[in-house]
CSV table of C-alpha atoms and ligand atoms in Angstrom, one decimal:
chain,number,residue,atom,x,y,z
P,860,MET,CA,68.8,117.3,132.4
P,861,SER,CA,69.6,120.4,130.3
P,862,PHE,CA,69.8,124.1,131.5
P,863,GLU,CA,69.8,127.4,129.7
P,864,PRO,CA,73.3,128.7,129.4
P,865,THR,CA,74.2,132.0,130.5
P,866,ALA,CA,75.0,134.9,127.9
P,867,SER,CA,78.8,134.7,128.7
P,868,GLU,CA,78.7,130.8,128.6
P,869,ARG,CA,77.4,131.1,125.0
P,870,ALA,CA,80.1,133.7,124.1
P,871,VAL,CA,82.9,131.4,125.7
P,872,ARG,CA,81.3,128.5,123.6
P,873,LYS,CA,81.6,130.4,120.3
P,874,ASP,CA,85.3,131.0,120.9
P,875,GLU,CA,86.1,127.4,121.9
P,876,HIS,CA,84.2,126.1,118.8
P,877,LEU,CA,86.4,128.3,116.6
P,878,ASP,CA,89.5,127.2,118.3
P,879,LEU,CA,88.7,123.5,118.5
P,880,ALA,CA,87.6,123.4,114.8
P,881,VAL,CA,91.0,124.7,113.8
P,882,ARG,CA,93.0,122.6,116.4
P,883,LEU,CA,91.2,119.3,116.1
P,884,HIS,CA,90.7,119.2,112.3
P,885,GLY,CA,94.0,121.1,111.3
P,886,GLN,CA,95.0,118.1,109.1
P,887,GLU,CA,92.6,117.3,106.4
P,888,ARG,CA,91.8,113.6,106.4
P,889,PRO,CA,90.8,111.1,103.8
P,890,ASN,CA,86.9,110.8,103.6
P,891,ALA,CA,84.1,109.6,101.4
P,892,PHE,CA,85.0,112.1,98.7
P,893,ASP,CA,87.9,109.8,97.9
P,894,ASP,CA,85.4,107.0,96.9
P,895,VAL,CA,84.2,109.2,94.0
P,896,SER,CA,86.2,109.3,90.8
P,897,PHE,CA,85.4,110.0,87.1
P,898,MET,CA,85.9,108.0,84.1
P,899,HIS,CA,88.5,110.2,81.9
P,900,HIS,CA,87.4,110.8,78.3
P,901,ALA,CA,90.4,112.0,76.2
P,902,LEU,CA,88.2,114.0,73.8
P,903,PRO,CA,86.1,116.3,76.0
P,904,GLY,CA,84.9,118.3,73.0
P,905,THR,CA,84.7,121.7,75.0
P,906,ALA,CA,86.8,124.6,76.1
P,907,THR,CA,87.5,126.5,79.3
P,908,GLY,CA,86.1,129.6,78.0
P,909,LEU,CA,82.9,127.9,77.5
P,910,ALA,CA,82.7,126.4,81.1
P,911,ASP,CA,80.0,128.3,83.0
P,912,THR,CA,80.4,127.8,86.7
P,913,GLY,CA,77.2,129.6,87.5
P,914,THR,CA,74.3,127.9,89.4
P,915,THR,CA,70.8,128.7,90.8
P,916,VAL,CA,70.2,128.5,94.5
P,917,CYS,CA,67.0,129.9,96.2
P,918,GLY,CA,66.0,131.3,92.8
P,919,VAL,CA,69.1,133.5,92.4
P,920,ARG,CA,72.0,132.8,90.2
P,921,TRP,CA,75.4,132.3,91.9
P,922,GLU,CA,78.3,132.8,89.6
P,923,VAL,CA,80.5,130.5,91.8
P,924,PRO,CA,79.0,127.1,92.7
P,925,PHE,CA,80.6,126.9,96.2
P,926,TYR,CA,80.0,128.9,99.2
P,927,ILE,CA,81.4,129.8,102.7
P,928,ASN,CA,79.2,127.8,105.1
P,929,ALA,CA,77.9,128.7,108.5
P,930,MET,CA,80.3,129.3,111.2
P,931,THR,CA,80.5,132.0,113.7
P,932,GLY,CA,79.8,135.5,115.0
P,933,GLY,CA,78.8,137.3,118.3
P,934,THR,CA,82.0,137.8,120.1
P,935,GLN,CA,85.1,140.0,119.5
P,936,ALA,CA,87.3,137.2,118.1
P,937,THR,CA,84.5,135.7,115.9
P,938,ALA,CA,83.4,139.0,114.5
P,939,GLN,CA,86.9,139.5,113.2
P,940,VAL,CA,86.6,136.1,111.6
P,941,ASN,CA,83.2,137.1,110.0
P,942,ALA,CA,84.9,140.2,108.8
P,943,GLY,CA,87.7,138.3,107.1
P,944,LEU,CA,85.4,135.7,105.5
P,945,ALA,CA,83.0,138.3,104.2
P,946,ARG,CA,85.8,140.5,102.8
P,947,ALA,CA,87.1,137.5,100.9
P,948,ALA,CA,83.7,136.4,99.9
P,949,ALA,CA,82.8,139.7,98.5
P,950,GLU,CA,86.0,140.1,96.4
P,951,ALA,CA,85.6,136.7,95.1
P,952,GLY,CA,81.8,136.9,94.3
P,953,VAL,CA,81.1,133.9,96.7
P,954,ALA,CA,78.0,133.5,98.8
P,955,ILE,CA,78.4,133.4,102.5
P,956,ALA,CA,76.4,132.1,105.6
P,957,CYS,CA,76.9,133.4,109.2
P,958,GLY,CA,77.0,131.2,112.3
P,959,SER,CA,74.0,130.7,114.6
P,960,GLN,CA,72.5,134.1,115.6
P,961,HIS,CA,70.8,133.0,118.8
P,962,ILE,CA,73.5,134.8,120.9
P,963,ALA,CA,72.6,138.2,119.1
P,964,LEU,CA,69.0,137.4,119.4
P,965,ARG,CA,69.4,137.2,123.2
P,966,GLU,CA,71.8,140.1,123.4
P,967,PRO,CA,71.2,142.7,120.7
P,968,GLU,CA,74.4,144.4,121.5
P,969,ARG,CA,76.1,141.4,119.9
P,970,ALA,CA,74.4,141.8,116.5
P,971,ASP,CA,77.4,143.9,115.1
P,972,GLY,CA,79.5,140.6,115.0
P,973,PHE,CA,77.1,139.3,112.4
P,974,GLN,CA,76.2,142.5,110.6
P,975,VAL,CA,79.9,143.0,109.8
P,976,ILE,CA,79.1,140.3,107.1
P,977,ARG,CA,76.6,142.6,105.4
P,978,ARG,CA,78.9,145.6,105.8
P,979,GLU,CA,81.8,143.8,104.2
P,980,ALA,CA,79.9,142.0,101.6
P,981,PRO,CA,77.1,144.5,100.7
P,982,ASP,CA,76.1,142.7,97.4
P,983,ALA,CA,76.8,139.1,98.4
P,984,PHE,CA,74.3,136.3,98.8
P,985,VAL,CA,74.1,136.1,102.5
P,986,LEU,CA,72.4,133.4,104.4
P,987,ALA,CA,71.2,134.0,108.1
P,988,ASN,CA,71.4,131.2,110.5
P,989,VAL,CA,69.2,129.9,113.4
P,990,GLY,CA,68.3,126.7,115.0
P,991,PRO,CA,64.8,125.1,115.2
P,992,THR,CA,64.1,126.4,118.7
P,993,VAL,CA,63.8,130.1,117.8
P,994,THR,CA,60.2,131.6,117.2
P,995,GLY,CA,59.0,132.7,113.8
P,996,GLU,CA,59.5,136.3,115.1
P,997,GLN,CA,63.1,135.6,116.2
P,998,ALA,CA,63.8,133.9,112.8
P,999,LEU,CA,62.5,137.1,111.1
P,1000,ARG,CA,64.8,139.3,113.3
P,1001,ALA,CA,67.8,137.2,112.4
P,1002,VAL,CA,67.0,137.7,108.6
P,1003,GLU,CA,66.5,141.5,109.2
P,1004,MET,CA,69.8,141.8,111.2
P,1005,LEU,CA,71.7,141.0,108.1
P,1006,GLN,CA,69.3,141.8,105.4
P,1007,ALA,CA,69.8,138.1,104.5
P,1008,ASP,CA,68.8,136.6,101.1
P,1009,ALA,CA,67.9,133.3,102.8
P,1010,LEU,CA,67.9,131.7,106.2
P,1011,GLN,CA,69.6,128.5,107.2
P,1012,VAL,CA,68.0,126.6,109.9
P,1013,HIS,CA,70.6,124.1,111.4
P,1014,LEU,CA,69.7,120.8,112.8
P,1015,ASN,CA,72.4,119.8,115.3
P,1016,VAL,CA,70.9,117.0,117.5
P,1017,ALA,CA,74.1,114.9,117.8
P,1018,GLN,CA,76.0,118.2,118.9
P,1019,GLU,CA,73.2,119.2,121.5
P,1020,LEU,CA,73.1,115.7,123.1
P,1021,ILE,CA,76.9,115.8,123.6
P,1022,MET,CA,76.9,119.3,124.9
P,1023,PRO,CA,76.3,119.3,128.7
P,1024,GLU,CA,74.3,122.4,128.4
P,1025,GLY,CA,72.5,121.1,125.2
P,1026,ASP,CA,68.9,120.5,124.3
P,1027,ARG,CA,67.4,117.1,125.2
P,1028,ASP,CA,63.9,117.1,123.7
P,1029,PHE,CA,63.5,117.3,119.9
P,1030,ARG,CA,59.9,116.2,119.5
P,1031,ASP,CA,58.6,119.6,118.3
P,1032,TRP,CA,61.6,120.4,115.8
P,1033,ALA,CA,59.8,119.6,112.6
P,1034,GLY,CA,56.8,121.7,113.7
P,1035,ARG,CA,58.9,124.6,114.7
P,1036,ILE,CA,60.7,124.4,111.4
P,1037,ALA,CA,57.4,124.7,109.7
P,1038,ALA,CA,56.5,127.8,111.7
P,1039,ILE,CA,60.0,129.5,111.0
P,1040,ALA,CA,59.4,128.7,107.2
P,1041,ASP,CA,55.9,130.4,107.5
P,1042,ALA,CA,57.1,133.5,109.2
P,1043,VAL,CA,60.1,134.6,107.1
P,1044,PRO,CA,59.8,136.2,103.7
P,1045,VAL,CA,63.0,134.6,102.3
P,1046,PRO,CA,63.9,131.0,101.2
P,1047,VAL,CA,64.7,128.6,104.0
P,1048,VAL,CA,67.5,126.1,103.8
P,1049,ALA,CA,67.6,123.4,106.3
P,1050,LYS,CA,71.1,122.1,107.1
P,1051,GLU,CA,72.8,119.6,109.2
P,1052,VAL,CA,76.1,120.6,110.9
P,1053,GLY,CA,78.2,117.7,109.8
P,1054,PHE,CA,76.3,114.4,110.4
P,1055,GLY,CA,74.2,114.3,107.2
P,1056,LEU,CA,70.5,114.6,106.1
P,1057,SER,CA,68.9,111.2,105.3
P,1058,ARG,CA,66.3,110.8,102.7
P,1059,ARG,CA,63.7,110.3,105.5
P,1060,THR,CA,64.8,113.5,107.1
P,1061,ILE,CA,64.6,115.4,103.8
P,1062,ALA,CA,60.9,114.1,103.3
P,1063,THR,CA,60.1,115.5,106.8
P,1064,LEU,CA,61.8,118.9,105.9
P,1065,THR,CA,59.8,118.9,102.5
P,1066,GLN,CA,56.6,118.5,104.5
P,1067,ALA,CA,57.7,121.4,106.8
P,1068,GLY,CA,58.0,123.6,103.8
P,1069,VAL,CA,61.6,124.4,103.7
P,1070,ASP,CA,62.9,125.5,100.2
P,1071,ALA,CA,66.2,123.6,100.1
P,1072,VAL,CA,68.4,121.4,102.0
P,1073,ASP,CA,72.1,121.3,102.7
P,1074,VAL,CA,73.1,117.7,103.6
P,1075,ALA,CA,76.2,118.8,105.5
P,1076,GLY,CA,77.5,115.3,106.0
P,1077,ALA,CA,80.4,113.7,108.0
P,1078,GLY,CA,84.1,113.5,107.1
P,1079,GLY,CA,85.1,117.1,107.9
P,1080,THR,CA,84.4,119.2,111.1
P,1081,ASP,CA,83.0,116.9,113.7
P,1082,PHE,CA,80.9,118.5,116.4
P,1083,ILE,CA,80.8,115.4,118.5
P,1084,ALA,CA,84.7,115.5,118.6
P,1085,ILE,CA,84.5,119.3,119.2
P,1086,GLU,CA,81.9,119.0,122.0
P,1087,ASN,CA,83.6,116.0,123.6
P,1088,GLU,CA,86.7,118.1,123.9
P,1089,ARG,CA,84.7,120.5,126.0
P,1090,ARG,CA,83.4,117.8,128.5
P,1091,PRO,CA,85.3,117.3,131.7
P,1092,HIS,CA,86.0,113.5,131.1
P,1093,ARG,CA,85.9,113.4,127.2
P,1094,ASP,CA,83.8,110.4,127.6
P,1095,TYR,CA,82.2,110.5,124.1
P,1096,SER,CA,85.4,110.0,122.1
P,1097,TYR,CA,84.0,106.6,120.8
P,1098,LEU,CA,81.3,108.5,119.0
P,1099,THR,CA,83.5,110.6,116.8
P,1100,GLY,CA,82.8,109.8,113.1
P,1101,TRP,CA,79.3,109.4,113.7
P,1102,GLY,CA,76.8,110.2,110.7
P,1103,GLN,CA,77.0,109.8,106.9
P,1104,SER,CA,79.0,111.6,104.3
P,1105,ALA,CA,77.7,114.1,102.0
P,1106,VAL,CA,78.4,111.8,99.1
P,1107,LEU,CA,76.2,109.0,100.6
P,1108,CYS,CA,73.5,111.6,101.3
P,1109,LEU,CA,73.6,112.8,97.6
P,1110,LEU,CA,73.5,109.3,96.4
P,1111,GLU,CA,70.7,108.3,98.8
P,1112,SER,CA,68.4,111.4,97.9
P,1113,LEU,CA,69.3,112.0,94.3
P,1114,SER,CA,70.1,108.6,92.6
P,1115,GLY,CA,67.4,106.2,91.5
P,1116,ASP,CA,64.0,106.4,90.2
P,1117,ASP,CA,62.4,108.7,92.8
P,1118,PRO,CA,64.9,111.6,93.6
P,1119,VAL,CA,63.9,114.2,96.2
P,1120,THR,CA,62.1,117.2,94.7
P,1121,LEU,CA,63.8,119.9,96.9
P,1122,PRO,CA,67.1,121.5,95.6
P,1123,VAL,CA,69.9,119.8,97.5
P,1124,LEU,CA,73.2,121.6,98.4
P,1125,ALA,CA,76.1,119.6,99.8
P,1126,SER,CA,78.9,120.2,102.3
P,1127,GLY,CA,80.8,118.7,105.0
P,1128,GLY,CA,84.4,117.5,104.4
P,1129,VAL,CA,85.1,119.5,101.2
P,1130,ARG,CA,89.0,120.0,101.0
P,1131,THR,CA,89.6,120.8,97.3
P,1132,PRO,CA,87.9,122.0,94.1
P,1133,LEU,CA,87.7,118.3,93.0
P,1134,ASP,CA,85.5,117.6,96.0
P,1135,VAL,CA,83.2,120.3,94.9
P,1136,VAL,CA,83.1,119.1,91.3
P,1137,ARG,CA,82.3,115.4,92.7
P,1138,ALA,CA,79.4,116.8,94.9
P,1139,LEU,CA,78.1,118.9,91.8
P,1140,ALA,CA,78.5,115.7,89.8
P,1141,LEU,CA,76.3,113.8,92.2
P,1142,GLY,CA,73.6,116.4,91.9
P,1143,ALA,CA,74.3,119.2,94.4
P,1144,ARG,CA,73.2,122.7,93.3
P,1145,ALA,CA,76.1,124.2,95.1
P,1146,VAL,CA,78.7,123.2,97.7
P,1147,GLY,CA,79.4,124.6,101.2
P,1148,VAL,CA,82.9,124.7,102.8
P,1149,SER,CA,83.5,125.7,106.5
P,1150,GLY,CA,86.6,124.2,108.1
P,1151,HIS,CA,88.9,124.3,105.1
P,1152,PHE,CA,88.2,128.2,104.5
P,1153,LEU,CA,88.3,128.9,108.3
P,1154,ARG,CA,91.8,127.3,108.4
P,1155,THR,CA,93.0,129.2,105.5
P,1156,LEU,CA,91.7,132.5,107.1
P,1157,VAL,CA,93.2,131.8,110.5
P,1158,ALA,CA,96.5,130.7,109.1
P,1159,ASP,CA,97.1,133.2,106.3
P,1160,GLY,CA,94.6,136.0,106.4
P,1161,ALA,CA,91.7,137.3,104.2
P,1162,ASN,CA,93.8,138.1,101.2
P,1163,THR,CA,95.0,134.6,101.0
P,1164,LEU,CA,91.5,133.3,101.4
P,1165,ARG,CA,90.4,135.7,98.6
P,1166,ARG,CA,93.1,134.3,96.4
P,1167,GLU,CA,92.0,130.7,97.4
P,1168,LEU,CA,88.4,131.4,96.4
P,1169,ARG,CA,89.4,132.8,93.1
P,1170,SER,CA,91.7,129.9,92.3
P,1171,TRP,CA,89.1,127.3,93.4
P,1172,THR,CA,86.7,129.0,91.0
P,1173,GLU,CA,89.4,128.7,88.1
P,1174,HIS,CA,90.1,125.2,89.1
P,1175,VAL,CA,86.3,124.2,89.0
P,1176,ARG,CA,86.4,125.6,85.4
P,1177,THR,CA,89.5,123.4,84.6
P,1178,LEU,CA,87.8,120.4,86.0
P,1179,MET,CA,84.6,120.9,84.1
P,1180,THR,CA,86.5,121.2,80.9
P,1181,LEU,CA,88.5,118.0,81.9
P,1182,LEU,CA,85.1,116.4,82.2
P,1183,GLY,CA,83.6,117.8,79.0
P,1184,ALA,CA,80.9,119.9,80.9
P,1185,ALA,CA,80.1,123.3,79.9
P,1186,SER,CA,77.6,123.9,82.8
P,1187,VAL,CA,77.0,122.6,86.3
P,1188,GLU,CA,74.0,120.9,84.8
P,1189,GLN,CA,76.1,119.0,82.5
P,1190,LEU,CA,78.4,117.8,85.2
P,1191,ARG,CA,75.5,115.6,86.4
P,1192,HIS,CA,75.9,113.6,83.1
P,1193,THR,CA,79.4,112.7,83.7
P,1194,ASP,CA,80.5,109.1,84.3
P,1195,VAL,CA,80.9,108.9,88.1
P,1196,LEU,CA,82.5,105.9,89.8
P,1197,VAL,CA,81.8,105.2,93.5
P,1198,THR,CA,83.8,102.6,95.2
P,1199,GLY,CA,84.9,101.4,98.5
P,1200,ARG,CA,83.0,101.9,101.8
P,1201,THR,CA,80.6,104.4,100.1
P,1202,ALA,CA,79.6,102.0,97.4
P,1203,GLU,CA,79.0,99.3,100.0
P,1204,GLN,CA,76.9,101.6,102.1
P,1205,ALA,CA,74.9,102.8,99.0
P,1206,ARG,CA,74.3,99.1,98.1
P,1207,LEU,CA,72.9,98.5,101.5
P,1208,LEU,CA,70.4,101.6,101.1
P,1209,GLY,CA,69.3,100.1,97.8
P,1210,VAL,CA,70.9,102.9,95.7
P,1211,ASP,CA,72.1,101.8,92.3
U,2471,FNR,C1,80.1,125.4,112.2
U,2471,FNR,N1,79.0,124.9,111.7
U,2471,FNR,C2,77.8,125.6,111.9
U,2471,FNR,N2,76.7,125.4,111.3
U,2471,FNR,C3,75.5,126.1,111.5
U,2471,FNR,O1,74.6,125.8,110.9
U,2471,FNR,N3,75.5,127.0,112.5
U,2471,FNR,C4,76.7,127.2,113.2
U,2471,FNR,O2,76.6,128.2,114.1
U,2471,FNR,C5,77.8,126.7,113.0
U,2471,FNR,N4,79.0,126.9,113.8
U,2471,FNR,C6,80.2,126.3,113.2
U,2471,FNR,C7,81.4,126.8,113.9
U,2471,FNR,C8,82.6,126.4,113.2
U,2471,FNR,C9,83.8,126.8,114.0
U,2471,FNR,C10,82.7,125.3,112.3
U,2471,FNR,C11,83.9,125.0,111.6
U,2471,FNR,C12,81.4,125.0,111.7
U,2471,FNR,C13,78.9,123.8,110.8
U,2471,FNR,C14,79.3,124.1,109.3
U,2471,FNR,O3,78.2,124.9,108.8
U,2471,FNR,C15,79.3,122.8,108.5
U,2471,FNR,O4,78.0,122.2,108.4
U,2471,FNR,C16,80.2,121.8,109.1
U,2471,FNR,O5,81.4,122.3,109.7
U,2471,FNR,C17,80.7,120.7,108.0
U,2471,FNR,O6,81.4,121.4,107.0
U,2471,FNR,P1,83.0,121.4,107.0
U,2471,FNR,O7,83.6,122.2,108.1
U,2471,FNR,O8,83.4,119.9,107.0
U,2471,FNR,O9,83.4,122.0,105.6
């Protein structure tokens, strides 16, 4: 049985998510990105000055191939987080997504906690964020609220099922996504929230008319663990770790003779510039980071986050040079080695 949460319950949940994401995942763990390594070539034949970190997402050139992925907004505490994230993003030239805007669609006085992103980052590429349960008209309002450049639609079935107040019926989600894609004038990016998009799901999303996907895989922020912590008996602890990694999603959807045609973004468990480059080398157009940047902001503030965003950009340039790649496109032609559990999973999926 599910029931519609009240406005204040939604607000409490927002604050709890933020707190739990920092508390539960404070330590960065080994994950599937560790299964990806590169063949080193001692004569790369390029120069750092030639390394172009730019990439094209939703028809727009981004100078930096990673972005701050969806997190939060709508309460006083989360508005402050959005302000800090946006200030750092603006100063470092990084794209930024806001968290789910459902709370502000229901209570318009909460819109400011999202609009702060546009105020702090007037020229940034900003992504609005809704779930598939909103109407086309609400999706349009979410985009207008932020003058967003694109709209993310989050797919969070695993989270909903573990949330006592979550949705239980997902039969019409694909149809609803199609209606949202029809209703908004900006590109639509369908994303998971940390459990991964399979090739089969991406095929359905392609049919629904989205413009890009973000596989948002497992290995970083785990919303089953977060929601389990909010349950009185924490009875779903055995389910943490559910889902597939971004690495496996990229291998499944982009390797082989018949890669998916939609542009694929990757996120979930990204900890370092090397993880960014690993995902780019596996074919991601750009790489999203939530938990890691949130922890930097909460621990050390917006200035430190800005410095980190800048230093990650420089490190990506360094790693591109080490790999002999002058562009993000060329990174896709480096010699990538996939080992361990990820290699075994890929083999079972028939990915070579
Ligand atoms: C999220 N994420 C998320 N995603 C989304 O589409 N809408 C949302 O409202 C939220 N809310 C949210 C809150 C917090 C506190 C975190 C940390 C994350 C999911 C996020 O965009 C991303 O898909 C996952 O967190 C996996 O990436 P990381 O955290 O492992 O880099």
